[in-house]
Each structure stands twice: as C-alpha cells, then as structure tokens.
Amino acid sequence: MFRHKLYLAFFLLLLITLLQTGLAVWVSGVASYHVERSRIANQMLSEFISLGADKQRLKVWVAQALLVKESPIYQRDNYLRQMNNQLVNLNALILHDQRLAESAEDYAAISQQMKTLSILETNVQALQRSLEEKDAQPLSDPDLWRLLIEIFDNLEGLDLKHVIAEAIDLQRQRSAKAETAAAEALSRVRSLVIGVMIFGSITAILLALLLSRSLYRPLEQLLKGTSALADGDLSYRLPEQGHSEFTMLSRSFNQMAASLQNSLKKEEEHSRQIEQKVTERTRQLQHAIEQLQSAEQQQKRFLADVSHELRTPATAIRGEAEISLRGQDKSPEIYKESLLRIADTANQLSDRIDDLLMLIRGDQEMQLRLRSVTVEQLAQSLSKQAAAALMQHGITLHSFEYIPDEKLHNALLIDLDKIQQAVIIVLDNAARYSPAKTPVALTIQVDSVVEIIIADSGIGISDDDQQHIFDRYFRADGARKLRPDGLGIGLCLCRYIIESHHGQIAVESTLGEGTRVKIELPLMDEHE
C-alpha cells in the first residue's frame, strides 16, 4: 500500500529533522561557550590595559600638581573613580571566567589574576588614602613626592609595573588561546553540520525518487482524466486495477465523471429555463427603473418649476396686502381695488399651478384651453402685456409693429394665456439682462406662420451657451454673474409651451450686442 511507504518516508524525514535539530542545539551551545570565553578574555585584557593607563594618567596629574600647583581636583577624582570601576569590572569578569573554566590550567591562570587583582585593589585604596591625607595635612614637596612614588610603584616590596605587565601578558595569552579554541570548535562543528546535511540530502533524494516512481503513473493517468473533463469530455474513464489508494481514487473519479455528465444535461435544461426567466425579469426591472427615474425627474422638475413660477404671484399678493395694511385706515374703495388686484393675481397664480401640474406629466401633451384668436387680437394683447412687463423693470417698449398678410386667414387656434406667458418670459429675460433705458422691440408679422420677434440690446449670449439655453436649470455665465438669483427654467417652460402649440422658438445673439428671439406659431386653416 502506498500509505505505508508514505509513513516510512515521513518517519525517516522526522528522524533526520530531529537529528539536525539536536545537532543545531549542541552546536549553538559549543559556539556560544567558546565565543563567551573569548569575549571574557578580551574584555579582561582591555580592563587591565585601561587600569594601567589610568594609573599612569593619575601619576602624571600628581606630578603636575607638585610642579605647577594648578591641577584640578576633579580630574584626580575622575581617574580614581575610573580605576575603581575597572577593578569592579575585573572582579566580575574573573568570577564569570571561573564559572566557564574547564581545566587545571584555566584555574591556575584565574588564581594568578585574582591575586594580581587583590594587589591592585590594595594599591588603589592606599593611593586614594594618601591623596586624601595630602589634602588634609600638607607635607613638604620632597616628602610628598617620595611618598607618592612609593605608593604608585611599590607595594610591600612588589614592583607594581611588573605586576600589571605580567597580568596583561597572561591575559593576552589566555585571549589568544580562547580565540584559537573557539576557531577549532567552530571548524569541527562546521564539518559535522556539513556531514549531517549531506546525509539528510542523500536520504531525502532517495525517498523522493522512491515516492515519485510510485506516484508518477497514477498521477499521470489522473491528470489526463482531469484534462479531459476540463475540455468537456465527460465520457472519459480511468482504468481500475489493483487494490491501492489510487484504484479507489480512479473509481471515485469515474463515478464523479458519470455524475457530472448527468448533471450537465440537467443543468443545460435548467439554464435555458433560467435564461428565459432572467430575460423577462430584466425587461420588467428595466421598465420599473425607467419609471422610477422618470418619476424622480418629474419630481425635481416640478419643485423647480413651482419655485420659479409661484414666486412672483405670491410676492405680488403679499406686497399688495402689506401696502393696503400699511399706514392709516383707507377708504373702502381703496381696499376694494387692492382686493381686486389680489384676486386677479390669485387667479394668475391658480393658472400657473394648473400649468405646472400639467408640465410634470412628462411626455404627455400640455392640457391647453384652445380657442380661435385672430392675429390682431393676439397683437393687441401682447402689446399691452409687453408694455406692462417692461414697465416693472423701468424699461419702455421701444417699438411695436404688427404686419398682417391680407391674403392669409389671420387666425390661430391657441391658448392665449399660455402664449402670453411664454412671451412674457422672453420679455422678462430681455429686461433683466439689459441695461436701464435700453431699447426692446416687439414685432408680430404674418408670413405663412405668425412670427413673434423680440429684440433687445442686452448683454447677449455666447455661441456655446446658445446651444443650452433651453435646457432645464442651465444659465449662461454672463446671466449668472449679472443675476445670480435665477433658476434657469423660464426658457425651458417657454419652449415647452410653444412646442405644445406645434410652434418653434429660436434665438440669435451676439455677445455684448443683444439678443433676438423668434417665436413661430402655425395659422389655423380656413376649414378648421
């Protein structure tokens, strides 16, 4: 069974891994031990050298103090403090070195260094006491010099220079020996590690070859089967021979392929049904989304139109009422006239509300109250409305011209109030965006259609902005700078009214010179 081969291979690999782990731990310990001994030896050597150097510096300081009498005390104290610190460090290092010692030679050398350290500690203490006594009880210079020389260089018959030099030489020998031992240990460890690594590599290669030979043919057959399934050949089957795990895998693969083949047929049929349902649901959802978007746009347009169209009548009603209530009581005739004006404005407001409600119906046609109106009646009504609209802005109608055509049936089928509303919107724009006392002309002429032409000398419209002035909420840059309070829906409503009468509106303008708006309305046939 292939499972047993795998267990054997895993056991051998685990054994090799444990062996390498144990070897790594042992190697790490050996390396750490020798590196630590080398570090202690080098650090002790450094401390001995520093101690001898600081002692020599202190001796120079004493000589300078005897000669020039100006050596600062803090330097002396600093040298003594450094020497005491070095003695403490040496004591700690010797104790650590003693714990790491492993031969009689090491213990003998450590004992020698401990003896040297004891002599140096006694010397430093004696030197410190002598310097302090010198501060307390000054002696003559020759006596002081003789005393300090004896303390610096001799202790109970010992030459301290020779003692320190021997300690340094001994520590140099021990440092070199420790470094040599560390190098030899690392070399042995390196050889051992390389041997174990070669053994592990050879074992792993042999196991890999053994397992690959057992795995290659079954896996190759399985890969061919999966490739066939991936290419859509669900009729492909693997051979079922023997009693190994791969035979069971081949049997399961064949059962899976048969199940997939049956499921594929069912899935194709189900997918066709789902696609039909998805197509239908998508169409319904798209229709619902379009309705929602249309409703949202209608709501936004309705709110904008209400804000624009109801502001002026509401302001007029409020202003008329405030004027009537302002000041002293007035006569009933004045109140009656004021109420009549309020009622007229309220009627106009009611008409505007009706128009706005019809405007939000989207693509449906505006509900018009059509009646037959002659061109002459239209001209008279528009001339009065134009004069009144321009007078509110302090501008007079510069010229009005009516040019009939006797050959045509001069009558229209229109909603007169809405046509007047559209013309007033254009006149209001002409007055708003023209300087005071500038001319505004209104011309009505009949030539196969009724043309209503409004020309002003205002700020004009750029060529780029003329393509968008009938778009809802659009305002030209010049208009926005001059009158920032507009909403940009007046001309859009005007075009909607004109097109609801099957007419056309067009604008010609030159920036800085003025604007010319032409409205065309169809004439009513005689038989109509």
Short mmCIF file of C-alpha atoms in Angstrom, two decimals:
data_model
loop_
_atom_site.label_atom_id
_atom_site.label_comp_id
_atom_site.label_asym_id
_atom_site.label_seq_id
_atom_site.Cartn_x
_atom_site.Cartn_y
_atom_site.Cartn_z
CA MET A 1 0.00 0.00 0.00
CA PHE A 2 1.25 3.44 -0.86
CA ARG A 3 0.18 4.69 2.58
CA HIS A 4 2.83 2.54 4.28
CA LYS A 5 5.52 3.93 2.04
CA LEU A 6 4.48 7.44 2.96
CA TYR A 7 4.58 6.61 6.67
CA LEU A 8 8.09 5.20 6.32
CA ALA A 9 9.31 8.22 4.37
CA PHE A 10 7.78 10.65 6.87
CA PHE A 11 9.35 8.72 9.79
CA LEU A 12 12.81 8.87 8.23
CA LEU A 13 12.46 12.57 7.44
CA LEU A 14 11.28 13.23 11.01
CA LEU A 15 14.27 11.32 12.40
CA ILE A 16 16.67 13.33 10.23
CA THR A 17 14.96 16.56 11.28
CA LEU A 18 15.25 15.69 14.97
CA LEU A 19 18.91 14.79 14.50
CA GLN A 20 19.61 18.07 12.78
CA THR A 21 17.69 19.94 15.48
CA GLY A 22 19.67 18.29 18.26
CA LEU A 23 22.91 18.93 16.43
CA ALA A 24 21.96 22.56 15.94
CA VAL A 25 21.25 22.95 19.66
CA TRP A 26 24.58 21.33 20.57
CA VAL A 27 26.46 23.39 18.00
CA SER A 28 24.85 26.54 19.31
CA GLY A 29 25.93 25.67 22.87
CA VAL A 30 29.53 24.90 21.88
CA ALA A 31 29.82 28.03 19.79
CA SER A 32 28.25 30.18 22.49
CA TYR A 33 30.63 28.73 25.15
CA HIS A 34 33.80 29.43 23.20
CA VAL A 35 32.63 32.81 21.99
CA GLU A 36 31.77 33.78 25.57
CA ARG A 37 35.21 32.65 26.87
CA SER A 38 36.90 34.63 24.11
CA ARG A 39 34.78 37.69 24.92
CA ILE A 40 35.57 37.48 28.67
CA ALA A 41 39.29 37.10 27.98
CA ASN A 42 39.38 40.07 25.59
CA GLN A 43 37.33 42.24 27.94
CA MET A 44 39.64 41.41 30.91
CA LEU A 45 42.64 42.30 28.77
CA SER A 46 41.02 45.61 27.86
CA GLU A 47 40.23 46.37 31.52
CA PHE A 48 43.83 45.61 32.64
CA ILE A 49 45.21 47.87 29.92
CA SER A 50 42.75 50.66 30.84
CA LEU A 51 43.65 50.30 34.53
CA GLY A 52 47.38 50.67 33.84
CA ALA A 53 46.74 53.65 31.56
CA ASP A 54 44.53 55.44 34.13
CA LYS A 55 47.09 54.83 36.87
CA GLN A 56 49.78 56.35 34.69
CA ARG A 57 47.50 59.36 33.98
CA LEU A 58 46.97 59.82 37.73
CA LYS A 59 50.72 59.76 38.26
CA VAL A 60 51.14 62.47 35.64
CA TRP A 61 48.42 64.50 37.38
CA VAL A 62 50.29 64.23 40.72
CA ALA A 63 53.50 65.38 39.09
CA GLN A 64 51.71 68.32 37.52
CA ALA A 65 50.13 69.19 40.87
CA LEU A 66 53.52 69.25 42.58
CA LEU A 67 55.09 71.34 39.85
CA VAL A 68 52.50 73.96 38.91
CA LYS A 69 50.08 73.68 41.86
CA GLU A 70 47.10 74.18 39.46
CA SER A 71 45.87 70.66 38.63
CA PRO A 72 42.09 70.45 39.10
CA ILE A 73 40.89 68.07 41.81
CA TYR A 74 38.01 66.76 39.70
CA GLN A 75 40.49 65.16 37.26
CA ARG A 76 42.11 63.24 40.11
CA ASP A 77 38.74 62.10 41.42
CA ASN A 78 37.69 61.08 37.89
CA TYR A 79 40.84 58.93 37.47
CA LEU A 80 40.29 57.27 40.86
CA ARG A 81 36.63 56.60 40.05
CA GLN A 82 37.54 55.04 36.71
CA MET A 83 40.17 52.83 38.35
CA ASN A 84 37.70 51.63 40.98
CA ASN A 85 35.13 50.87 38.26
CA GLN A 86 37.74 48.91 36.32
CA LEU A 87 38.61 46.89 39.43
CA VAL A 88 34.92 46.10 39.96
CA ASN A 89 34.54 45.06 36.30
CA LEU A 90 37.67 42.88 36.53
CA ASN A 91 36.36 41.20 39.65
CA ALA A 92 33.05 40.38 37.92
CA LEU A 93 34.84 39.15 34.79
CA ILE A 94 37.17 36.89 36.78
CA LEU A 95 34.19 35.33 38.58
CA HIS A 96 32.45 34.74 35.24
CA ASP A 97 35.65 33.29 33.78
CA GLN A 98 35.94 30.98 36.78
CA ARG A 99 32.47 29.58 36.08
CA LEU A 100 33.47 28.87 32.47
CA ALA A 101 36.83 27.22 33.33
CA GLU A 102 37.20 23.56 32.45
CA SER A 103 40.90 22.64 33.05
CA ALA A 104 43.52 22.92 35.81
CA GLU A 105 45.50 25.32 33.67
CA ASP A 106 42.47 27.64 33.47
CA TYR A 107 42.02 27.56 37.24
CA ALA A 108 45.72 28.32 37.81
CA ALA A 109 45.62 31.32 35.47
CA ILE A 110 42.42 32.59 37.07
CA SER A 111 44.01 32.25 40.56
CA GLN A 112 47.00 34.26 39.38
CA GLN A 113 44.76 37.00 38.01
CA MET A 114 42.74 37.11 41.23
CA LYS A 115 45.96 37.56 43.22
CA THR A 116 47.03 40.37 40.89
CA LEU A 117 43.60 41.99 41.19
CA SER A 118 43.85 41.88 45.02
CA ILE A 119 47.26 43.60 44.90
CA LEU A 120 45.91 46.29 42.59
CA GLU A 121 42.85 46.89 44.76
CA THR A 122 45.11 47.33 47.83
CA ASN A 123 47.34 49.70 45.88
CA VAL A 124 44.47 51.84 44.59
CA GLN A 125 42.95 52.11 48.07
CA ALA A 126 46.30 53.09 49.57
CA LEU A 127 46.87 55.61 46.82
CA GLN A 128 43.43 57.13 47.38
CA ARG A 129 44.01 57.42 51.14
CA SER A 130 47.39 59.03 50.61
CA LEU A 131 46.00 61.64 48.24
CA GLU A 132 43.18 62.45 50.67
CA GLU A 133 45.67 62.74 53.58
CA LYS A 134 47.77 65.06 51.48
CA ASP A 135 44.74 67.35 51.12
CA ALA A 136 44.14 67.22 54.89
CA GLN A 137 47.79 67.50 56.12
CA PRO A 138 50.07 69.03 53.52
CA LEU A 139 53.67 67.83 53.56
CA SER A 140 56.76 69.33 52.03
CA ASP A 141 57.16 68.68 48.32
CA PRO A 142 60.12 66.25 48.51
CA ASP A 143 58.46 64.15 51.20
CA LEU A 144 55.19 64.12 49.27
CA TRP A 145 56.88 63.15 46.01
CA ARG A 146 58.82 60.32 47.71
CA LEU A 147 55.68 59.02 49.41
CA LEU A 148 53.55 59.07 46.22
CA ILE A 149 56.29 57.39 44.14
CA GLU A 150 56.47 54.58 46.66
CA ILE A 151 52.68 54.14 46.60
CA PHE A 152 52.47 54.30 42.80
CA ASP A 153 55.29 51.87 42.01
CA ASN A 154 55.79 49.66 45.11
CA LEU A 155 53.62 47.70 47.47
CA GLU A 156 55.22 45.54 50.18
CA GLY A 157 58.31 45.06 48.07
CA LEU A 158 56.42 44.39 44.85
CA ASP A 159 57.06 46.31 41.63
CA LEU A 160 53.51 47.22 40.52
CA LYS A 161 54.59 47.99 36.95
CA HIS A 162 55.92 44.47 36.66
CA VAL A 163 52.76 43.03 38.25
CA ILE A 164 50.46 44.83 35.82
CA ALA A 165 52.65 43.91 32.84
CA GLU A 166 52.58 40.21 33.86
CA ALA A 167 48.78 40.33 34.24
CA ILE A 168 48.43 41.87 30.77
CA ASP A 169 50.78 39.31 29.20
CA LEU A 170 48.97 36.45 30.88
CA GLN A 171 45.60 37.75 29.73
CA ARG A 172 46.88 38.18 26.18
CA GLN A 173 47.98 34.56 26.15
CA ARG A 174 44.63 33.40 27.52
CA SER A 175 42.74 35.59 24.97
CA ALA A 176 44.72 34.16 22.07
CA LYS A 177 44.20 30.63 23.42
CA ALA A 178 40.44 31.22 23.79
CA GLU A 179 40.18 32.54 20.25
CA THR A 180 42.13 29.54 18.92
CA ALA A 181 39.88 27.12 20.83
CA ALA A 182 36.78 28.89 19.51
CA ALA A 183 38.06 28.68 15.93
CA GLU A 184 38.87 24.96 16.29
CA ALA A 185 35.44 24.26 17.82
CA LEU A 186 33.66 26.11 15.05
CA SER A 187 35.68 24.20 12.45
CA ARG A 188 34.71 20.85 13.99
CA VAL A 189 31.09 21.96 14.22
CA ARG A 190 31.11 23.09 10.59
CA SER A 191 32.42 19.72 9.45
CA LEU A 192 29.80 17.88 11.48
CA VAL A 193 26.98 20.06 10.16
CA ILE A 194 28.11 19.56 6.57
CA GLY A 195 28.20 15.79 7.10
CA VAL A 196 24.69 15.70 8.57
CA MET A 197 23.42 17.95 5.78
CA ILE A 198 24.89 15.67 3.10
CA PHE A 199 23.40 12.62 4.79
CA GLY A 200 19.98 14.27 5.05
CA SER A 201 20.10 15.44 1.43
CA ILE A 202 21.00 11.97 0.14
CA THR A 203 18.26 10.37 2.23
CA ALA A 204 15.68 12.92 1.04
CA ILE A 205 16.68 12.38 -2.60
CA LEU A 206 16.36 8.61 -2.26
CA LEU A 207 12.96 8.91 -0.62
CA ALA A 208 11.84 11.39 -3.29
CA LEU A 209 12.88 9.01 -6.06
CA LEU A 210 11.11 6.11 -4.39
CA LEU A 211 7.87 8.02 -3.88
CA SER A 212 7.95 9.65 -7.34
CA ARG A 213 8.21 6.24 -9.03
CA SER A 214 5.15 5.08 -7.09
CA LEU A 215 3.24 8.29 -7.77
CA TYR A 216 4.14 9.13 -11.35
CA ARG A 217 1.97 6.67 -13.34
CA PRO A 218 -1.24 7.03 -11.24
CA LEU A 219 -0.91 10.82 -11.19
CA GLU A 220 -0.26 10.92 -14.92
CA GLN A 221 -3.49 8.97 -15.54
CA LEU A 222 -5.37 11.25 -13.14
CA LEU A 223 -4.03 14.37 -14.88
CA LYS A 224 -5.15 13.03 -18.26
CA GLY A 225 -8.61 12.40 -16.81
CA THR A 226 -8.89 15.90 -15.29
CA SER A 227 -7.69 17.45 -18.56
CA ALA A 228 -10.34 15.51 -20.44
CA LEU A 229 -13.02 16.72 -18.03
CA ALA A 230 -11.73 20.27 -18.34
CA ASP A 231 -12.01 20.00 -22.13
CA GLY A 232 -15.62 18.88 -21.77
CA ASP A 233 -15.13 15.13 -22.41
CA LEU A 234 -17.26 13.79 -19.56
CA SER A 235 -17.23 10.28 -21.05
CA TYR A 236 -13.53 9.74 -20.18
CA ARG A 237 -12.89 6.95 -17.60
CA LEU A 238 -9.74 5.88 -15.67
CA PRO A 239 -8.58 2.22 -15.50
CA GLU A 240 -9.42 0.48 -12.22
CA GLN A 241 -6.67 -2.08 -11.42
CA GLY A 242 -5.24 -3.30 -8.13
CA HIS A 243 -6.26 -2.53 -4.57
CA SER A 244 -4.24 0.57 -3.77
CA GLU A 245 -5.50 4.01 -2.84
CA PHE A 246 -5.11 5.11 -6.47
CA THR A 247 -7.54 2.40 -7.58
CA MET A 248 -10.10 3.76 -5.13
CA LEU A 249 -9.35 7.25 -6.42
CA SER A 250 -9.88 6.10 -10.03
CA ARG A 251 -13.19 4.53 -9.09
CA SER A 252 -14.32 7.74 -7.38
CA PHE A 253 -13.17 9.78 -10.37
CA ASN A 254 -15.22 7.63 -12.75
CA GLN A 255 -18.30 7.95 -10.54
CA MET A 256 -17.80 11.71 -10.41
CA ALA A 257 -17.46 11.94 -14.20
CA ALA A 258 -20.68 9.96 -14.69
CA SER A 259 -22.48 12.17 -12.17
CA LEU A 260 -21.17 15.31 -13.89
CA GLN A 261 -22.32 14.03 -17.25
CA ASN A 262 -25.85 13.52 -15.96
CA SER A 263 -25.83 16.81 -14.07
CA LEU A 264 -24.64 18.69 -17.13
CA LYS A 265 -27.65 17.62 -19.12
CA LYS A 266 -29.98 18.69 -16.33
CA GLU A 267 -28.06 21.96 -15.89
CA GLU A 268 -28.32 22.86 -19.56
CA GLU A 269 -32.06 22.41 -19.48
CA HIS A 270 -32.33 24.36 -16.24
CA SER A 271 -30.10 27.12 -17.62
CA ARG A 272 -32.35 27.58 -20.62
CA GLN A 273 -35.33 27.99 -18.32
CA ILE A 274 -33.41 30.40 -16.08
CA GLU A 275 -32.26 32.49 -19.03
CA GLN A 276 -35.83 32.89 -20.18
CA LYS A 277 -36.93 33.96 -16.70
CA VAL A 278 -33.95 36.30 -16.28
CA THR A 279 -34.66 37.93 -19.63
CA GLU A 280 -38.26 38.53 -18.64
CA ARG A 281 -37.34 39.79 -15.17
CA THR A 282 -34.65 42.04 -16.63
CA ARG A 283 -37.13 43.59 -19.00
CA GLN A 284 -39.58 44.17 -16.16
CA LEU A 285 -36.84 45.58 -13.93
CA GLN A 286 -35.60 47.91 -16.66
CA HIS A 287 -39.13 49.16 -17.18
CA ALA A 288 -39.52 49.72 -13.43
CA ILE A 289 -36.20 51.58 -13.27
CA GLU A 290 -37.19 53.80 -16.15
CA GLN A 291 -40.48 54.58 -14.43
CA LEU A 292 -38.65 55.40 -11.18
CA GLN A 293 -36.15 57.62 -12.98
CA SER A 294 -38.94 59.35 -14.82
CA ALA A 295 -40.83 59.89 -11.56
CA GLU A 296 -37.72 61.29 -9.90
CA GLN A 297 -37.04 63.66 -12.78
CA GLN A 298 -40.68 64.78 -12.77
CA GLN A 299 -40.49 65.46 -9.06
CA LYS A 300 -37.32 67.54 -9.41
CA ARG A 301 -38.75 69.47 -12.34
CA PHE A 302 -42.00 70.06 -10.51
CA LEU A 303 -40.25 71.51 -7.44
CA ALA A 304 -38.03 73.74 -9.59
CA ASP A 305 -40.95 74.97 -11.69
CA VAL A 306 -43.09 75.65 -8.63
CA SER A 307 -40.27 77.68 -7.06
CA HIS A 308 -39.84 79.73 -10.22
CA GLU A 309 -43.43 80.19 -11.32
CA LEU A 310 -45.10 80.79 -7.97
CA ARG A 311 -42.58 83.21 -6.57
CA THR A 312 -43.69 86.29 -8.50
CA PRO A 313 -47.50 85.99 -7.94
CA ALA A 314 -47.04 85.11 -4.28
CA THR A 315 -44.74 88.09 -3.80
CA ALA A 316 -47.21 90.36 -5.55
CA ILE A 317 -50.10 89.18 -3.33
CA ARG A 318 -48.06 89.68 -0.18
CA GLY A 319 -46.84 93.08 -1.32
CA GLU A 320 -50.35 94.25 -2.21
CA ALA A 321 -51.64 93.13 1.17
CA GLU A 322 -48.77 94.83 3.05
CA ILE A 323 -49.31 98.08 1.17
CA SER A 324 -53.04 98.01 1.98
CA LEU A 325 -52.36 97.43 5.69
CA ARG A 326 -49.57 99.96 5.94
CA GLY A 327 -50.24 103.40 7.40
CA GLN A 328 -53.63 104.83 8.34
CA ASP A 329 -57.00 103.27 7.54
CA LYS A 330 -58.08 103.74 3.96
CA SER A 331 -61.39 104.14 2.24
CA PRO A 332 -63.48 101.07 1.22
CA GLU A 333 -62.84 101.87 -2.45
CA ILE A 334 -59.07 101.61 -1.95
CA TYR A 335 -59.43 98.31 -0.09
CA LYS A 336 -61.76 97.06 -2.81
CA GLU A 337 -59.26 97.93 -5.55
CA SER A 338 -56.49 96.24 -3.57
CA LEU A 339 -58.62 93.11 -3.09
CA LEU A 340 -59.46 93.06 -6.80
CA ARG A 341 -55.76 93.20 -7.66
CA ILE A 342 -55.10 90.43 -5.15
CA ALA A 343 -57.91 88.37 -6.68
CA ASP A 344 -56.51 88.89 -10.19
CA THR A 345 -53.06 87.88 -9.05
CA ALA A 346 -54.52 84.87 -7.24
CA ASN A 347 -56.26 83.82 -10.45
CA GLN A 348 -52.95 84.07 -12.29
CA LEU A 349 -51.35 82.04 -9.51
CA SER A 350 -54.05 79.41 -9.86
CA ASP A 351 -53.45 79.25 -13.61
CA ARG A 352 -49.72 78.84 -13.03
CA ILE A 353 -50.36 75.97 -10.63
CA ASP A 354 -52.53 74.27 -13.23
CA ASP A 355 -49.80 74.71 -15.84
CA LEU A 356 -47.12 73.32 -13.56
CA LEU A 357 -49.24 70.30 -12.70
CA MET A 358 -49.66 69.63 -16.41
CA LEU A 359 -45.95 70.30 -17.07
CA ILE A 360 -44.80 67.44 -14.84
CA ARG A 361 -46.74 64.89 -16.87
CA GLY A 362 -43.55 64.28 -18.85
CA ASP A 363 -44.06 63.30 -22.42
CA GLN A 364 -47.84 63.86 -22.29
CA GLU A 365 -49.05 66.95 -24.06
CA MET A 366 -49.90 70.03 -22.05
CA GLN A 367 -53.60 70.47 -21.42
CA LEU A 368 -54.48 73.57 -23.44
CA ARG A 369 -57.65 75.65 -23.46
CA LEU A 370 -57.63 76.28 -27.20
CA ARG A 371 -59.81 78.85 -28.89
CA SER A 372 -59.77 80.76 -32.12
CA VAL A 373 -57.86 84.03 -31.83
CA THR A 374 -57.13 86.46 -34.64
CA VAL A 375 -53.62 87.71 -35.15
CA GLU A 376 -54.84 91.21 -34.49
CA GLN A 377 -56.30 90.20 -31.14
CA LEU A 378 -53.02 88.45 -30.29
CA ALA A 379 -51.03 91.55 -31.26
CA GLN A 380 -53.19 93.88 -29.14
CA SER A 381 -52.96 91.58 -26.11
CA LEU A 382 -49.21 91.08 -26.43
CA SER A 383 -48.54 94.83 -26.85
CA LYS A 384 -50.35 95.58 -23.58
CA GLN A 385 -48.67 92.70 -21.75
CA ALA A 386 -45.24 93.69 -23.08
CA ALA A 387 -45.60 97.31 -22.00
CA ALA A 388 -46.74 96.27 -18.52
CA ALA A 389 -43.98 93.66 -18.11
CA LEU A 390 -41.21 96.05 -19.19
CA MET A 391 -42.58 98.88 -17.06
CA GLN A 392 -41.98 96.80 -13.91
CA HIS A 393 -38.25 96.88 -14.72
CA GLY A 394 -38.20 100.57 -15.62
CA ILE A 395 -37.91 99.88 -19.36
CA THR A 396 -40.34 101.13 -22.00
CA LEU A 397 -41.27 99.24 -25.14
CA HIS A 398 -39.08 100.86 -27.77
CA SER A 399 -41.20 99.84 -30.74
CA PHE A 400 -44.16 97.64 -31.57
CA GLU A 401 -45.02 96.64 -35.12
CA TYR A 402 -47.82 94.46 -36.44
CA ILE A 403 -47.54 93.39 -40.11
CA PRO A 404 -50.61 91.42 -41.25
CA ASP A 405 -50.96 89.49 -44.52
CA GLU A 406 -54.39 90.07 -46.09
CA LYS A 407 -54.00 87.05 -48.34
CA LEU A 408 -53.93 84.62 -45.43
CA HIS A 409 -56.53 83.55 -42.93
CA ASN A 410 -55.14 85.52 -39.98
CA ALA A 411 -56.42 83.36 -37.16
CA LEU A 412 -54.79 80.94 -34.71
CA LEU A 413 -56.05 78.08 -32.57
CA ILE A 414 -54.15 78.75 -29.33
CA ASP A 415 -54.36 79.09 -25.58
CA LEU A 416 -53.93 82.85 -25.39
CA ASP A 417 -52.92 82.93 -21.72
CA LYS A 418 -50.12 80.43 -22.23
CA ILE A 419 -48.81 82.20 -25.34
CA GLN A 420 -48.80 85.43 -23.35
CA GLN A 421 -46.96 83.60 -20.56
CA ALA A 422 -44.27 82.41 -22.98
CA VAL A 423 -43.82 85.90 -24.47
CA ILE A 424 -43.69 87.47 -21.00
CA ILE A 425 -40.89 85.04 -20.04
CA VAL A 426 -38.83 86.23 -23.03
CA LEU A 427 -39.61 89.91 -22.32
CA ASP A 428 -38.74 89.44 -18.66
CA ASN A 429 -35.34 87.99 -19.61
CA ALA A 430 -34.76 90.86 -22.05
CA ALA A 431 -35.48 93.39 -19.29
CA ARG A 432 -33.45 91.59 -16.63
CA TYR A 433 -30.30 91.27 -18.70
CA SER A 434 -30.37 94.68 -20.44
CA PRO A 435 -29.07 97.98 -19.05
CA ALA A 436 -31.65 100.54 -17.93
CA LYS A 437 -33.42 102.55 -20.66
CA THR A 438 -32.15 100.28 -23.42
CA PRO A 439 -34.49 99.62 -26.34
CA VAL A 440 -36.65 96.45 -26.52
CA ALA A 441 -38.63 95.87 -29.72
CA LEU A 442 -41.64 93.60 -30.31
CA THR A 443 -42.65 92.69 -33.86
CA ILE A 444 -45.55 90.48 -35.00
CA GLN A 445 -45.79 89.58 -38.66
CA VAL A 446 -47.73 87.03 -40.71
CA ASP A 447 -45.93 85.09 -43.44
CA SER A 448 -47.31 81.55 -43.78
CA VAL A 449 -46.85 81.46 -40.00
CA VAL A 450 -47.18 84.00 -37.23
CA GLU A 451 -43.78 85.27 -36.21
CA ILE A 452 -43.34 86.99 -32.84
CA ILE A 453 -39.91 88.65 -32.70
CA ILE A 454 -38.43 90.18 -29.52
CA ALA A 455 -35.14 92.05 -29.86
CA ASP A 456 -33.10 93.71 -27.12
CA SER A 457 -29.68 95.38 -26.72
CA GLY A 458 -28.63 93.46 -23.61
CA ILE A 459 -25.54 91.51 -22.61
CA GLY A 460 -26.04 88.87 -25.31
CA ILE A 461 -25.30 85.14 -25.23
CA SER A 462 -22.13 83.37 -26.34
CA ASP A 463 -22.24 80.82 -29.17
CA ASP A 464 -21.50 77.92 -26.82
CA ASP A 465 -24.23 78.92 -24.36
CA GLN A 466 -26.84 79.33 -27.13
CA GLN A 467 -26.84 75.53 -27.59
CA HIS A 468 -28.01 75.02 -24.00
CA ILE A 469 -30.20 77.98 -23.06
CA PHE A 470 -33.39 75.92 -23.45
CA ASP A 471 -32.04 73.15 -21.18
CA ARG A 472 -33.61 72.93 -17.77
CA TYR A 473 -31.57 74.62 -14.99
CA PHE A 474 -28.97 75.97 -17.44
CA ARG A 475 -27.84 79.57 -17.10
CA ALA A 476 -25.22 81.31 -19.18
CA ASP A 477 -22.10 82.63 -17.50
CA GLY A 478 -22.98 86.25 -18.20
CA ALA A 479 -26.51 85.84 -16.83
CA ARG A 480 -25.20 84.12 -13.70
CA LYS A 481 -22.78 86.97 -12.99
CA LEU A 482 -25.39 89.68 -13.58
CA ARG A 483 -28.36 88.00 -11.85
CA PRO A 484 -27.24 85.12 -9.56
CA ASP A 485 -30.80 84.52 -8.24
CA GLY A 486 -32.26 82.79 -11.34
CA LEU A 487 -33.06 79.09 -11.64
CA GLY A 488 -32.70 78.60 -15.39
CA ILE A 489 -36.13 77.11 -16.15
CA GLY A 490 -38.00 80.04 -17.73
CA LEU A 491 -36.88 79.46 -21.32
CA CYS A 492 -37.37 75.71 -20.89
CA LEU A 493 -41.01 76.32 -19.91
CA CYS A 494 -41.35 78.82 -22.76
CA ARG A 495 -40.17 76.27 -25.33
CA TYR A 496 -42.50 73.64 -23.83
CA ILE A 497 -45.47 75.98 -24.24
CA ILE A 498 -44.57 76.91 -27.82
CA GLU A 499 -43.93 73.30 -28.86
CA SER A 500 -47.25 72.29 -27.26
CA HIS A 501 -48.85 74.66 -29.83
CA HIS A 502 -46.83 72.93 -32.59
CA GLY A 503 -44.68 76.03 -32.89
CA GLN A 504 -40.97 76.74 -32.81
CA ILE A 505 -38.68 79.11 -30.92
CA ALA A 506 -35.17 80.16 -31.92
CA VAL A 507 -32.52 82.52 -30.54
CA GLU A 508 -29.92 84.62 -32.34
CA SER A 509 -27.49 86.55 -30.16
CA THR A 510 -24.15 88.34 -30.24
CA LEU A 511 -22.22 88.66 -27.02
CA GLY A 512 -22.26 92.25 -25.79
CA GLU A 513 -24.64 93.48 -28.52
CA GLY A 514 -28.06 91.95 -27.82
CA THR A 515 -30.41 89.02 -28.42
CA ARG A 516 -33.18 88.32 -30.94
CA VAL A 517 -35.81 85.68 -30.09
CA LYS A 518 -38.21 84.49 -32.78
CA ILE A 519 -41.39 82.51 -31.98
CA GLU A 520 -43.31 80.86 -34.85
CA LEU A 521 -46.94 79.72 -34.45
CA PRO A 522 -48.94 77.93 -37.18
CA LEU A 523 -52.06 79.64 -38.63
CA MET A 524 -55.44 77.95 -38.46
CA ASP A 525 -56.75 76.56 -41.76
CA GLU A 526 -59.98 78.03 -43.12
CA HIS A 527 -61.88 74.72 -42.88
CA GLU A 528 -60.79 74.36 -39.22
#
